[in-house]
């Protein structure tokens, strides 16, 4: 990668409550904070070609739907540079192959495809077939990255308006700076609300991958935001105690009617929240909404290997024990009180109310 | 301990689906299956004095309310032997001190106090002040142990009657042979139901101590009962899928009105079960019912150290992160469909219907 002469870390990191960035674009390539090693080690790996970036996504060094999309966009920049350097005439075909590699790295992440489509549009818009695409690709990737963070700031403001009278907030999984360009979606709303004071923040452990216990509380600790970790199964008991008024989560995919696929356990929280009169907020960028998916019933749920739950002694060797390890579940729109996007808010989401976001 | 000439392993272990015993009384003392080392190692530690037994309870080598009560009873036998050998006249005082040590080993286990009270009654019933108490204490401990297992067989039969049309059963924590004298309470009902065929068994991981992932599936695997492990937070999604019709759990303490304190997460399951039309069954021996406790609001909930949830890097050193780690929660009777005891069954438990157990 040719030196680019500047570093893009994604938005201004000038607030004491917003210091973490998972992706840093530099003259040496894409620096990726290796989230598998958190909270024990803070290590940025520098990647200089598209295959390394795809590998970083596949192995969950970077995770979270928005962050995956941004990483993929930078992957296209690196691929464009290499393909053009190799063959300044037929680089487009090779680049399309590389985008296929990126698309296969995490097949259920809707933001990933959205980001690749944006990069494709840039290429399609080049007037001179022999033009070096590097500069426009890089501009687009940085624009995606910057817009994600700006969108998160906006969602933070929009979402926090609902929380002025709340004293306790619960979040699930990691939807913070680590899952996005920076600041976060659901955790961004919590950052914004906390900055106004008087909020207790609770985070679930989020088994089996423990995004809450490893990532969310790590970044909250980095940003000096006090928080309390709970077991996933303690959330309903916490609600019974009256200590929280809102559950605030992100989304992996939102259907046109507002049904929301998100980390396993979100549905359980939504059922418990409704039972206790606790409100449920989903926070996600517009790129998470899949308008072609009519309802949650059409969303295929990825299942991961049971080894994340089962100890080695129960695998093989005549064991009669199995594991069921769905990564996501689907929360019906009827159990969601508010969906917050960077383009506006939908209360009581449904097929009709969701359309307001398109205007 | 003088040789006793026989071994009591607790009930007949003649069924292929009931092979595990956590406590074995032998001529060498009390053999305790060290549950901290499961599922990786099967190790029985032999204890020959009351302090070792109290330590085994305190360090959770043996756990589960009924099993703790049985272990304590055998602890009194060992104590009685030693105290009488030391001083055949004033051994009663020393034995009362030893029972205090046992009582302090796990202060919230109601069965522990119940078992100690039964042993005290035996001592009070001795006509000759200088009589060696060993034989009657040993008989009483074995009677407690045997009655626990017989009671579990009875609960298995009573509970399984409700499950004839069910195809999927979910349990939480470990309530099996490992938690009792043998066979189990809630897991005993599942054993009985499974023996009639056509049931899929699901077990939660049960964070943070992972009794489900370490113990329940271990003993089911030992007994060749196929089962599927899930993350705690996947239970509501499992219910949404229609695959289970009953949640079957044990109890640490049941109030006079049927409110039930049990492992953290039980309440969340009861809320999700009610929402999905899934039935909720609590299975526990009569000794678990605390008639002096009017309702669940009077039950003090033990909280354990946050270190079970928080990794070392968040403890001390200016961390702003804390953990809330309640061991139990309280499920109101209104969310319970059936309470099964060895003396009978209560449907739709409440202050009046519970009284039927006293007749």
XYZ file of C-alpha atoms in Angstrom:
718
model
C 0.000 0.000 0.000
C 1.396 3.365 -0.984
C 1.679 5.839 1.869
C -1.470 7.885 2.105
C -0.051 10.660 4.163
C -2.687 10.757 6.861
C -4.360 8.695 9.493
C -8.093 8.307 9.808
C -9.200 7.081 13.175
C -12.834 7.888 12.696
C -14.355 11.041 14.072
C -13.010 13.268 16.763
C -11.910 11.374 19.822
C -12.135 14.383 22.043
C -14.584 13.279 24.641
C -13.517 11.653 27.845
C -16.355 9.157 27.421
C -15.407 8.103 23.877
C -11.794 7.021 23.567
C -11.908 3.614 21.847
C -11.586 2.990 18.095
C -11.527 -0.575 16.712
C -10.324 0.355 13.191
C -7.642 2.888 12.297
C -6.778 3.665 8.676
C -3.121 4.643 8.306
C -0.430 4.937 5.669
C 0.601 1.379 6.541
C -2.807 -0.161 6.018
C -5.774 -1.000 8.227
C -5.076 -1.364 11.918
C -7.541 -3.746 13.560
C -7.927 -3.998 17.329
C -7.887 -7.754 17.977
C -11.057 -8.206 20.014
C -10.360 -11.865 20.695
C -7.587 -10.786 23.063
C -9.654 -8.267 25.026
C -9.852 -7.518 27.900
C -6.444 -9.038 28.613
C -4.361 -7.434 25.864
C -4.813 -4.382 23.659
C -3.200 -5.318 20.349
C -3.714 -3.678 16.947
C -2.826 -5.844 13.960
C -1.914 -4.000 10.753
C -3.328 -5.523 7.572
C -2.126 -4.600 4.116
C -4.168 -6.769 1.775
C -7.760 -7.866 1.300
C -7.184 -11.466 2.336
C -5.878 -10.399 5.713
C -8.926 -8.170 6.206
C -11.329 -10.979 5.240
C -9.499 -13.266 7.663
C -9.785 -10.649 10.425
C -13.556 -10.550 9.889
C -13.945 -14.332 9.670
C -11.953 -14.912 12.849
C -13.835 -12.204 14.746
C -10.863 -9.935 15.383
C -13.400 -7.328 14.305
C -17.093 -7.985 14.976
C -20.307 -6.019 15.171
C -22.325 -5.399 12.041
C -21.291 -1.743 11.420
C -17.604 -2.374 12.141
C -17.593 -5.346 9.772
C -19.000 -3.136 7.003
C -16.331 -0.490 7.562
C -13.522 -3.061 7.662
C -14.806 -4.547 4.402
C -14.807 -1.110 2.756
C -11.159 -0.623 3.686
C -10.510 -4.141 2.415
C -11.814 -3.013 -0.974
C -9.407 -0.043 -0.914
C -6.474 -2.383 -0.330
C -7.740 -4.770 -3.005
C -8.230 -1.928 -5.504
C -4.664 -0.744 -4.962
C -3.192 -4.208 -5.451
C -5.334 -5.130 -8.447
C -4.622 -1.854 -10.251
C -0.896 -2.147 -9.552
C -0.926 -5.628 -11.056
C -3.047 -4.846 -14.097
C -4.209 -1.301 -14.814
C -6.697 -2.450 -17.476
C -8.530 -5.520 -16.171
C -8.334 -4.747 -12.428
C -12.133 -4.625 -12.092
C -12.599 -8.356 -12.536
C -9.995 -9.170 -9.936
C -11.522 -6.654 -7.564
C -14.926 -8.301 -7.950
C -13.309 -11.613 -6.977
C -11.818 -9.957 -3.902
C -15.209 -8.558 -2.935
C -16.550 -12.098 -3.115
C -13.917 -13.130 -0.598
C -14.998 -10.311 1.711
C -18.688 -11.195 1.275
C -17.992 -14.788 2.297
C -16.144 -13.783 5.452
C -19.309 -13.322 7.556
C -22.299 -14.216 5.428
C -25.130 -12.977 7.665
C -23.877 -9.430 8.240
C -26.192 -7.206 6.236
C -23.953 -4.139 6.666
C -21.148 -6.043 4.978
C -23.124 -6.362 1.735
C -24.321 -2.806 2.036
C -20.725 -1.546 2.316
C -19.589 -3.652 -0.654
C -22.468 -2.268 -2.728
C -21.398 1.269 -1.898
C -17.858 0.511 -3.035
C -19.193 -1.083 -6.228
C -21.158 2.068 -7.015
C -17.989 4.127 -6.804
C -16.225 1.847 -9.235
C -19.188 1.919 -11.595
C -19.076 5.707 -11.507
C -15.500 5.976 -12.775
C -15.585 7.652 -16.205
C -12.097 6.663 -17.344
C -11.702 2.844 -17.494
C -7.956 3.101 -16.916
C -8.210 5.486 -13.968
C -6.433 4.448 -10.783
C -9.367 3.806 -8.388
C -7.380 4.119 -5.219
C -8.214 7.683 -4.334
C -11.985 7.444 -4.849
C -12.178 4.069 -3.106
C -10.266 5.441 -0.164
C -12.490 8.511 -0.017
C -15.579 6.319 -0.029
C -14.311 3.994 2.703
C -13.426 6.951 4.899
C -16.820 8.477 4.163
C -18.545 5.257 5.256
C -16.422 5.201 8.393
C -17.020 8.864 9.237
C -20.736 8.678 8.478
C -21.079 5.679 10.783
C -19.642 7.621 13.689
C -21.684 10.724 12.871
C -24.771 8.523 12.666
C -23.954 7.080 16.066
C -23.670 10.568 17.557
C -27.091 11.356 16.073
C -28.643 8.129 17.391
C -27.135 8.894 20.772
C -28.945 12.238 20.866
C -32.229 10.826 19.533
C -32.255 7.833 21.846
C -31.188 9.663 25.003
C -34.284 11.862 24.807
C -36.353 8.847 25.875
C -34.174 8.153 28.890
C -34.354 11.419 30.777
C -36.470 9.977 33.583
C -34.776 6.594 33.680
C -32.424 5.682 36.513
C -31.340 2.252 35.278
C -30.402 1.005 31.802
C -29.576 -2.548 30.704
C -27.711 -3.476 27.549
C -26.881 -6.809 25.942
C -23.903 -7.941 23.850
C -21.478 -5.264 22.639
C -22.838 -2.435 20.532
C -20.243 0.142 21.463
C -17.200 1.704 19.870
C -15.849 -1.809 19.371
C -18.835 -2.876 17.245
C -18.940 0.250 15.071
C -16.696 2.926 13.661
C -16.808 4.436 17.129
C -19.145 5.612 19.908
C -21.621 2.795 19.324
C -25.295 2.268 18.587
C -27.148 1.078 21.714
C -24.076 1.770 23.822
C -23.800 5.172 22.124
C -27.304 6.006 23.356
C -26.208 4.887 26.816
C -23.066 7.098 26.562
C -25.231 10.067 25.631
C -27.701 9.379 28.440
C -24.970 8.833 31.021
C -23.341 12.138 30.134
C -26.497 13.802 31.429
C -26.020 12.074 34.799
C -28.061 9.953 37.184
C -28.033 6.655 35.305
C -26.961 3.226 36.520
C -25.706 1.055 33.656
C -26.052 -2.739 33.667
C -24.498 -5.058 31.084
C -25.244 -8.735 30.531
C -22.440 -11.258 30.266
C -23.839 -12.387 26.869
C -23.034 -16.070 26.675
C -21.621 -17.979 24.975
C -19.100 -15.548 23.443
C -19.255 -13.185 26.444
C -19.264 -9.950 24.438
C -20.693 -8.160 27.464
C -18.248 -9.560 30.009
C -15.216 -9.146 27.750
C -15.933 -6.160 25.498
C -18.718 -3.911 26.768
C -17.372 -3.554 30.267
C -13.849 -3.194 28.893
C -14.759 -0.168 26.793
C -16.940 1.309 29.541
C -13.999 0.955 31.923
C -11.688 2.602 29.361
C -14.122 5.492 29.173
C -14.623 5.612 32.979
C -18.367 4.900 32.735
C -19.352 2.915 35.859
C -21.276 -0.250 35.024
C -22.459 -3.452 36.663
C -22.088 -6.837 35.003
C -24.819 -9.458 35.485
C -25.378 -13.035 34.343
C -27.803 -13.173 31.407
C -30.260 -15.087 33.536
C -30.270 -12.402 36.246
C -31.821 -9.781 33.932
C -35.449 -10.686 34.693
C -34.715 -10.648 38.429
C -33.089 -7.206 37.982
C -36.280 -6.003 36.305
C -38.381 -7.485 39.123
C -36.303 -5.428 41.565
C -37.362 -2.235 39.788
C -33.808 -1.061 39.149
C -34.055 -0.619 35.370
C -36.588 1.127 33.153
C -35.089 0.497 29.706
C -33.395 -2.339 27.849
C -31.279 -0.913 25.010
C -29.892 -3.217 22.327
C -28.472 -3.124 18.816
C -29.546 -5.143 15.787
C -27.965 -7.430 13.250
C -30.878 -7.161 10.854
C -34.209 -5.368 11.029
C -37.081 -6.510 8.797
C -39.410 -4.068 7.033
C -42.013 -4.538 9.771
C -39.566 -3.819 12.590
C -38.945 -7.426 13.656
C -35.338 -7.457 14.847
C -32.685 -10.162 14.662
C -30.050 -9.588 17.307
C -27.700 -11.504 19.590
C -29.232 -14.570 21.247
C -30.912 -13.496 24.461
C -32.413 -10.278 23.091
C -35.775 -11.976 22.677
C -35.696 -13.246 26.269
C -34.987 -9.695 27.445
C -37.879 -8.323 25.378
C -40.325 -10.849 26.875
C -39.165 -10.101 30.418
C -39.211 -6.344 29.745
C -42.821 -6.423 28.559
C -43.844 -8.491 31.588
C -42.307 -5.929 33.956
C -43.343 -2.755 32.128
C -39.708 -2.086 31.219
C -39.268 -0.409 27.816
C -37.332 -1.930 24.938
C -35.203 0.204 22.555
C -33.420 -1.033 19.426
C -30.670 1.233 18.082
C -29.208 0.595 14.625
C -28.150 2.483 11.520
C -30.425 2.546 8.460
C -28.017 0.147 6.752
C -29.197 -2.553 9.193
C -32.761 -2.378 7.890
C -33.390 -4.972 5.217
C -36.463 -3.628 3.406
C -36.654 -6.725 1.248
C -37.254 -8.883 4.303
C -40.941 -8.520 5.094
C -40.878 -9.983 8.591
C -38.633 -11.763 11.058
C -39.968 -15.139 9.980
C -37.898 -14.797 6.820
C -34.639 -14.256 8.685
C -32.387 -17.281 8.690
C -30.774 -17.766 12.097
C -27.080 -18.693 12.038
C -26.103 -21.504 14.406
C -22.535 -21.823 15.589
C -20.640 -24.876 16.730
C -21.827 -26.430 19.976
C -18.242 -26.464 21.160
C -18.752 -22.892 22.378
C -21.017 -24.384 25.053
C -19.912 -27.992 25.461
C -16.701 -28.974 27.157
C -14.387 -31.299 25.267
C -15.391 -34.287 27.387
C -18.888 -34.323 25.857
C -17.829 -34.199 22.230
C -17.545 -37.485 20.390
C -16.564 -40.693 22.206
C -20.096 -42.025 22.422
C -21.464 -38.952 24.193
C -25.263 -38.635 24.093
C -24.976 -34.897 24.771
C -25.441 -32.255 22.105
C -25.701 -28.456 22.142
C -28.006 -25.987 20.402
C -26.145 -22.755 19.797
C -28.143 -20.187 17.800
C -26.201 -16.939 17.423
C -29.225 -14.696 17.031
C -32.893 -14.652 17.850
C -35.746 -12.592 16.480
C -37.667 -10.118 18.616
C -41.078 -9.323 17.126
C -41.755 -5.634 16.548
C -44.677 -5.859 18.960
C -42.249 -6.265 21.854
C -40.152 -3.240 20.810
C -41.118 0.225 22.029
C -38.714 2.342 19.977
C -36.373 1.792 17.046
C -33.733 4.541 16.793
C -31.840 5.191 13.547
C -29.678 8.086 12.393
C -32.571 9.190 10.165
C -35.187 9.256 12.890
C -37.104 7.268 15.448
C -40.017 4.835 15.086
C -42.263 4.347 18.100
C -44.345 1.148 18.266
C -42.712 -0.200 15.109
C -44.798 -2.010 12.521
C -45.072 -2.307 8.769
C -46.694 1.141 8.440
C -44.784 3.122 11.053
C -41.452 1.833 9.729
C -42.127 3.516 6.366
C -41.713 6.919 7.998
C -37.958 6.299 7.896
C -38.053 6.278 4.090
C -39.341 9.836 3.795
C -14.292 -44.099 62.746
C -14.787 -47.680 63.786
C -15.561 -50.058 60.925
C -19.279 -50.279 60.425
C -19.270 -53.461 58.475
C -21.400 -52.336 55.556
C -21.639 -49.777 52.825
C -24.662 -47.596 52.210
C -24.746 -46.046 48.789
C -28.326 -44.937 48.975
C -31.096 -46.922 47.385
C -30.782 -49.597 44.784
C -28.658 -48.569 41.851
C -30.140 -51.130 39.569
C -31.498 -48.999 36.805
C -29.518 -48.189 33.730
C -30.794 -44.617 33.973
C -29.760 -44.077 37.597
C -26.125 -44.899 38.221
C -24.678 -41.848 39.991
C -24.408 -41.399 43.772
C -22.692 -38.290 45.220
C -22.396 -39.611 48.796
C -21.394 -43.122 49.873
C -21.309 -44.151 53.530
C -18.666 -46.808 54.169
C -16.714 -48.338 56.997
C -13.966 -45.801 56.274
C -16.203 -42.747 56.562
C -18.178 -40.601 54.141
C -17.102 -40.716 50.532
C -17.923 -37.457 48.746
C -17.850 -37.131 44.958
C -15.892 -33.897 44.401
C -18.271 -31.975 42.121
C -15.784 -29.147 41.584
C -13.739 -31.507 39.411
C -16.615 -32.709 37.230
C -16.945 -33.341 34.337
C -13.187 -33.698 33.948
C -12.379 -36.070 36.808
C -14.454 -38.458 38.913
C -12.864 -38.370 42.358
C -14.384 -39.481 45.664
C -12.775 -37.977 48.768
C -13.163 -39.959 51.985
C -13.877 -37.869 55.079
C -13.556 -39.179 58.595
C -14.430 -36.238 60.810
C -17.029 -33.511 61.024
C -14.673 -30.679 60.110
C -13.815 -32.325 56.816
C -17.512 -32.756 56.041
C -18.273 -29.116 56.886
C -15.377 -28.083 54.657
C -16.706 -30.270 51.822
C -20.066 -28.491 52.067
C -18.547 -25.006 52.337
C -16.286 -25.541 49.326
C -19.120 -27.014 47.226
C -17.611 -30.462 46.774
C -21.160 -31.469 47.606
C -24.001 -29.095 46.685
C -27.734 -29.192 46.157
C -30.037 -28.670 49.124
C -30.995 -32.348 49.750
C -27.431 -33.634 49.327
C -26.144 -31.004 51.767
C -28.664 -32.163 54.361
C -27.608 -35.792 53.960
C -23.906 -34.957 54.141
C -24.532 -32.961 57.323
C -26.365 -35.908 58.884
C -23.383 -38.158 58.236
C -21.170 -35.389 59.612
C -23.109 -35.647 62.877
C -22.516 -39.424 62.958
C -18.768 -38.861 62.649
C -18.885 -36.114 65.259
C -20.902 -38.259 67.659
C -18.361 -41.065 67.381
C -15.414 -38.783 68.056
C -17.044 -36.855 70.892
C -18.189 -40.016 72.690
C -14.764 -41.616 72.274
C -13.190 -38.538 73.825
C -15.631 -38.108 76.707
C -18.453 -40.567 77.248
C -20.248 -38.294 79.737
C -20.205 -34.759 78.342
C -20.116 -35.620 74.613
C -23.465 -33.849 73.981
C -22.032 -30.358 74.461
C -19.180 -31.021 72.094
C -21.573 -32.479 69.549
C -23.741 -29.359 69.691
C -20.620 -27.299 68.935
C -19.914 -29.538 65.940
C -23.475 -29.114 64.677
C -22.905 -25.369 64.839
C -19.908 -25.824 62.541
C -22.057 -27.792 60.095
C -24.856 -25.194 60.264
C -22.394 -22.439 59.372
C -21.056 -24.291 56.336
C -23.874 -23.192 53.978
C -26.166 -20.870 55.905
C -29.044 -20.590 53.406
C -29.696 -24.312 52.870
C -32.961 -25.057 54.644
C -32.476 -28.842 54.318
C -29.237 -28.545 56.268
C -31.055 -27.204 59.347
C -33.828 -29.725 58.893
C -31.319 -32.598 58.884
C -29.514 -31.260 61.952
C -32.859 -30.983 63.772
C -33.609 -34.613 62.980
C -30.252 -35.682 64.391
C -30.869 -33.560 67.514
C -34.208 -35.313 68.079
C -32.460 -38.666 68.062
C -29.992 -37.493 70.679
C -32.783 -36.027 72.790
C -34.545 -39.372 72.629
C -31.685 -41.338 74.181
C -32.859 -42.669 77.584
C -29.429 -43.501 79.006
C -27.174 -40.390 79.281
C -24.043 -42.512 78.979
C -25.241 -44.525 75.979
C -22.942 -44.580 72.953
C -24.961 -42.610 70.366
C -23.146 -43.957 67.351
C -25.576 -46.635 66.315
C -28.759 -44.554 66.534
C -27.099 -41.566 64.832
C -25.907 -43.787 62.025
C -29.339 -45.341 61.646
C -30.926 -41.916 61.459
C -28.466 -40.585 58.869
C -28.992 -43.635 56.696
C -32.758 -43.278 57.130
C -32.560 -39.644 55.975
C -30.453 -40.711 53.007
C -32.719 -43.622 52.055
C -35.904 -41.609 52.509
C -34.526 -38.881 50.249
C -34.003 -41.337 47.431
C -37.372 -43.017 48.007
C -38.974 -39.585 48.002
C -37.277 -38.804 44.707
C -38.630 -42.006 43.165
C -42.106 -40.978 44.355
C -41.749 -37.433 42.987
C -40.550 -38.907 39.713
C -43.746 -40.913 39.411
C -46.015 -38.063 40.504
C -44.374 -35.486 38.240
C -44.100 -37.681 35.166
C -47.888 -38.054 35.056
C -48.107 -34.458 33.884
C -45.628 -34.982 31.071
C -47.248 -37.776 29.105
C -48.149 -35.550 26.174
C -44.992 -33.435 26.275
C -42.282 -33.866 23.666
C -39.747 -31.377 25.053
C -38.607 -30.695 28.620
C -36.231 -27.983 29.851
C -34.402 -28.029 33.172
C -32.166 -25.500 34.906
C -29.210 -25.926 37.249
C -28.529 -29.420 38.600
C -31.270 -31.179 40.539
C -30.211 -34.709 39.761
C -28.474 -37.530 41.566
C -25.622 -35.142 42.251
C -27.855 -32.693 44.146
C -29.645 -35.309 46.252
C -29.137 -38.721 47.785
C -29.693 -40.038 44.286
C -32.085 -39.981 41.292
C -32.873 -36.306 41.735
C -35.857 -34.011 42.180
C -36.631 -32.140 38.947
C -34.144 -34.306 37.078
C -35.734 -37.353 38.721
C -39.065 -36.374 37.189
C -37.289 -36.030 33.853
C -35.663 -39.487 34.317
C -39.090 -40.983 35.010
C -40.675 -39.225 32.018
C -37.822 -40.154 29.685
C -38.097 -43.813 30.625
C -41.557 -43.742 29.038
C -40.009 -42.535 25.750
C -40.567 -39.754 23.277
C -39.046 -36.851 25.210
C -36.332 -34.410 24.143
C -34.410 -33.081 27.149
C -32.843 -29.609 27.187
C -30.566 -28.302 29.929
C -29.447 -24.720 30.490
C -25.800 -23.896 31.030
C -26.740 -22.151 34.339
C -24.234 -19.349 34.674
C -22.207 -18.348 36.513
C -21.337 -21.659 38.208
C -22.401 -23.724 35.158
C -24.162 -26.491 37.084
C -26.038 -27.396 33.908
C -23.014 -27.448 31.607
C -20.777 -29.255 34.094
C -23.041 -31.442 36.223
C -26.466 -32.052 34.677
C -25.197 -33.108 31.293
C -22.433 -35.140 32.951
C -24.877 -37.268 34.908
C -27.271 -37.532 31.952
C -24.360 -38.720 29.826
C -23.366 -41.240 32.525
C -26.932 -42.562 32.456
C -27.121 -42.491 28.628
C -30.025 -40.027 28.566
C -29.654 -37.871 25.432
C -29.832 -34.156 26.169
C -29.146 -30.826 24.504
C -27.284 -28.025 26.254
C -28.322 -24.408 25.612
C -27.141 -20.996 26.771
C -29.408 -19.621 29.510
C -30.430 -16.785 27.230
C -31.537 -19.180 24.469
C -34.352 -20.645 26.590
C -36.998 -18.090 25.557
C -36.088 -18.569 21.896
C -36.397 -22.350 22.393
C -39.896 -21.792 23.781
C -40.763 -19.534 20.829
C -39.778 -22.405 18.523
C -42.406 -24.635 20.146
C -39.964 -27.376 21.062
C -40.684 -27.550 24.798
C -43.918 -27.774 26.770
C -42.592 -27.896 30.343
C -39.870 -26.222 32.390
C -38.969 -28.445 35.372
C -36.846 -27.055 38.189
C -35.954 -27.759 41.809
C -36.121 -25.401 44.768
C -33.837 -24.138 47.475
C -36.681 -22.888 49.634
C -40.455 -22.803 49.142
C -42.543 -20.363 51.153
C -45.909 -21.296 52.688
C -47.722 -19.673 49.761
C -45.724 -21.550 47.104
C -43.325 -18.748 46.176
C -40.090 -20.522 45.290
C -36.476 -19.481 45.740
C -34.271 -21.341 43.306
C -31.116 -20.871 41.250
C -30.788 -17.484 39.546
C -32.517 -17.661 36.179
C -35.498 -19.692 37.371
C -37.613 -16.550 37.547
C -36.636 -15.563 33.992
C -37.669 -19.022 32.801
C -41.019 -18.743 34.589
C -41.771 -15.378 32.960
C -40.844 -16.681 29.509
C -42.799 -19.903 30.105
C -45.982 -18.043 30.997
C -45.613 -15.815 27.923
C -45.348 -18.854 25.646
C -47.951 -21.064 27.314
C -45.203 -23.398 28.506
C -45.927 -25.008 31.894
C -43.716 -24.586 34.967
C -43.121 -27.422 37.468
C -41.214 -27.162 40.751
C -40.044 -30.447 42.270
C -38.747 -30.533 45.842
C -39.021 -32.639 48.994
C -41.257 -31.499 51.841
C -38.125 -30.558 53.793
C -37.633 -27.686 51.331
C -40.916 -26.048 52.327
C -40.395 -23.426 54.988
C -43.862 -23.050 56.508
C -42.671 -20.197 58.733
C -41.888 -18.099 55.664
C -45.201 -16.626 54.570
C -44.144 -15.459 51.107
C -41.128 -15.070 48.868
C -40.723 -11.451 49.913
C -39.349 -12.692 53.231
C -36.645 -14.810 51.622
C -33.206 -13.272 51.861
C -31.300 -13.730 48.610
C -27.646 -14.740 48.993
C -25.227 -12.830 46.758
C -21.887 -14.337 45.865
C -18.644 -12.651 44.963
C -18.647 -10.779 41.659
C -15.415 -12.543 40.765
C -17.527 -15.420 39.443
C -18.546 -13.055 36.623
C -15.781 -10.462 36.394
C -12.380 -11.254 34.996
C -9.376 -10.311 37.116
C -8.599 -7.262 34.994
C -11.746 -5.488 36.219
C -11.181 -6.031 39.909
C -9.478 -3.276 41.846
C -6.896 -0.996 40.191
C -9.294 1.886 39.735
C -11.834 -0.144 37.768
C -15.287 1.455 37.555
C -16.831 -1.957 36.819
C -18.747 -3.979 39.384
C -20.842 -7.154 39.232
C -24.185 -8.129 40.741
C -24.215 -11.839 41.418
C -27.363 -13.048 43.184
C -27.301 -16.829 43.647
C -31.055 -17.277 43.752
C -34.189 -15.522 42.635
C -37.787 -15.886 43.729
C -40.499 -17.146 41.386
C -43.961 -16.129 42.583
C -46.416 -18.978 43.036
C -48.644 -17.409 40.394
C -46.096 -18.320 37.713
C -45.852 -21.952 38.865
C -48.296 -24.516 37.512
C -47.422 -27.494 39.700
C -45.352 -28.113 42.826
C -44.443 -31.783 43.240
C -43.363 -33.212 46.620
C -43.024 -36.774 47.893
C -46.245 -36.250 49.851
C -48.325 -35.073 46.926
C -48.808 -32.474 44.247
C -50.160 -28.915 44.407
C -51.633 -27.448 41.238
C -51.867 -23.655 40.976
C -50.031 -23.203 44.271
C -51.151 -20.537 46.730
C -51.540 -20.072 50.459
C -54.669 -22.275 50.570
C -53.785 -24.987 48.077
C -50.370 -25.495 49.695
C -52.047 -26.517 52.957
C -53.244 -29.732 51.291
C -49.686 -31.032 51.725
C -50.045 -30.883 55.500
C -52.952 -33.348 55.632
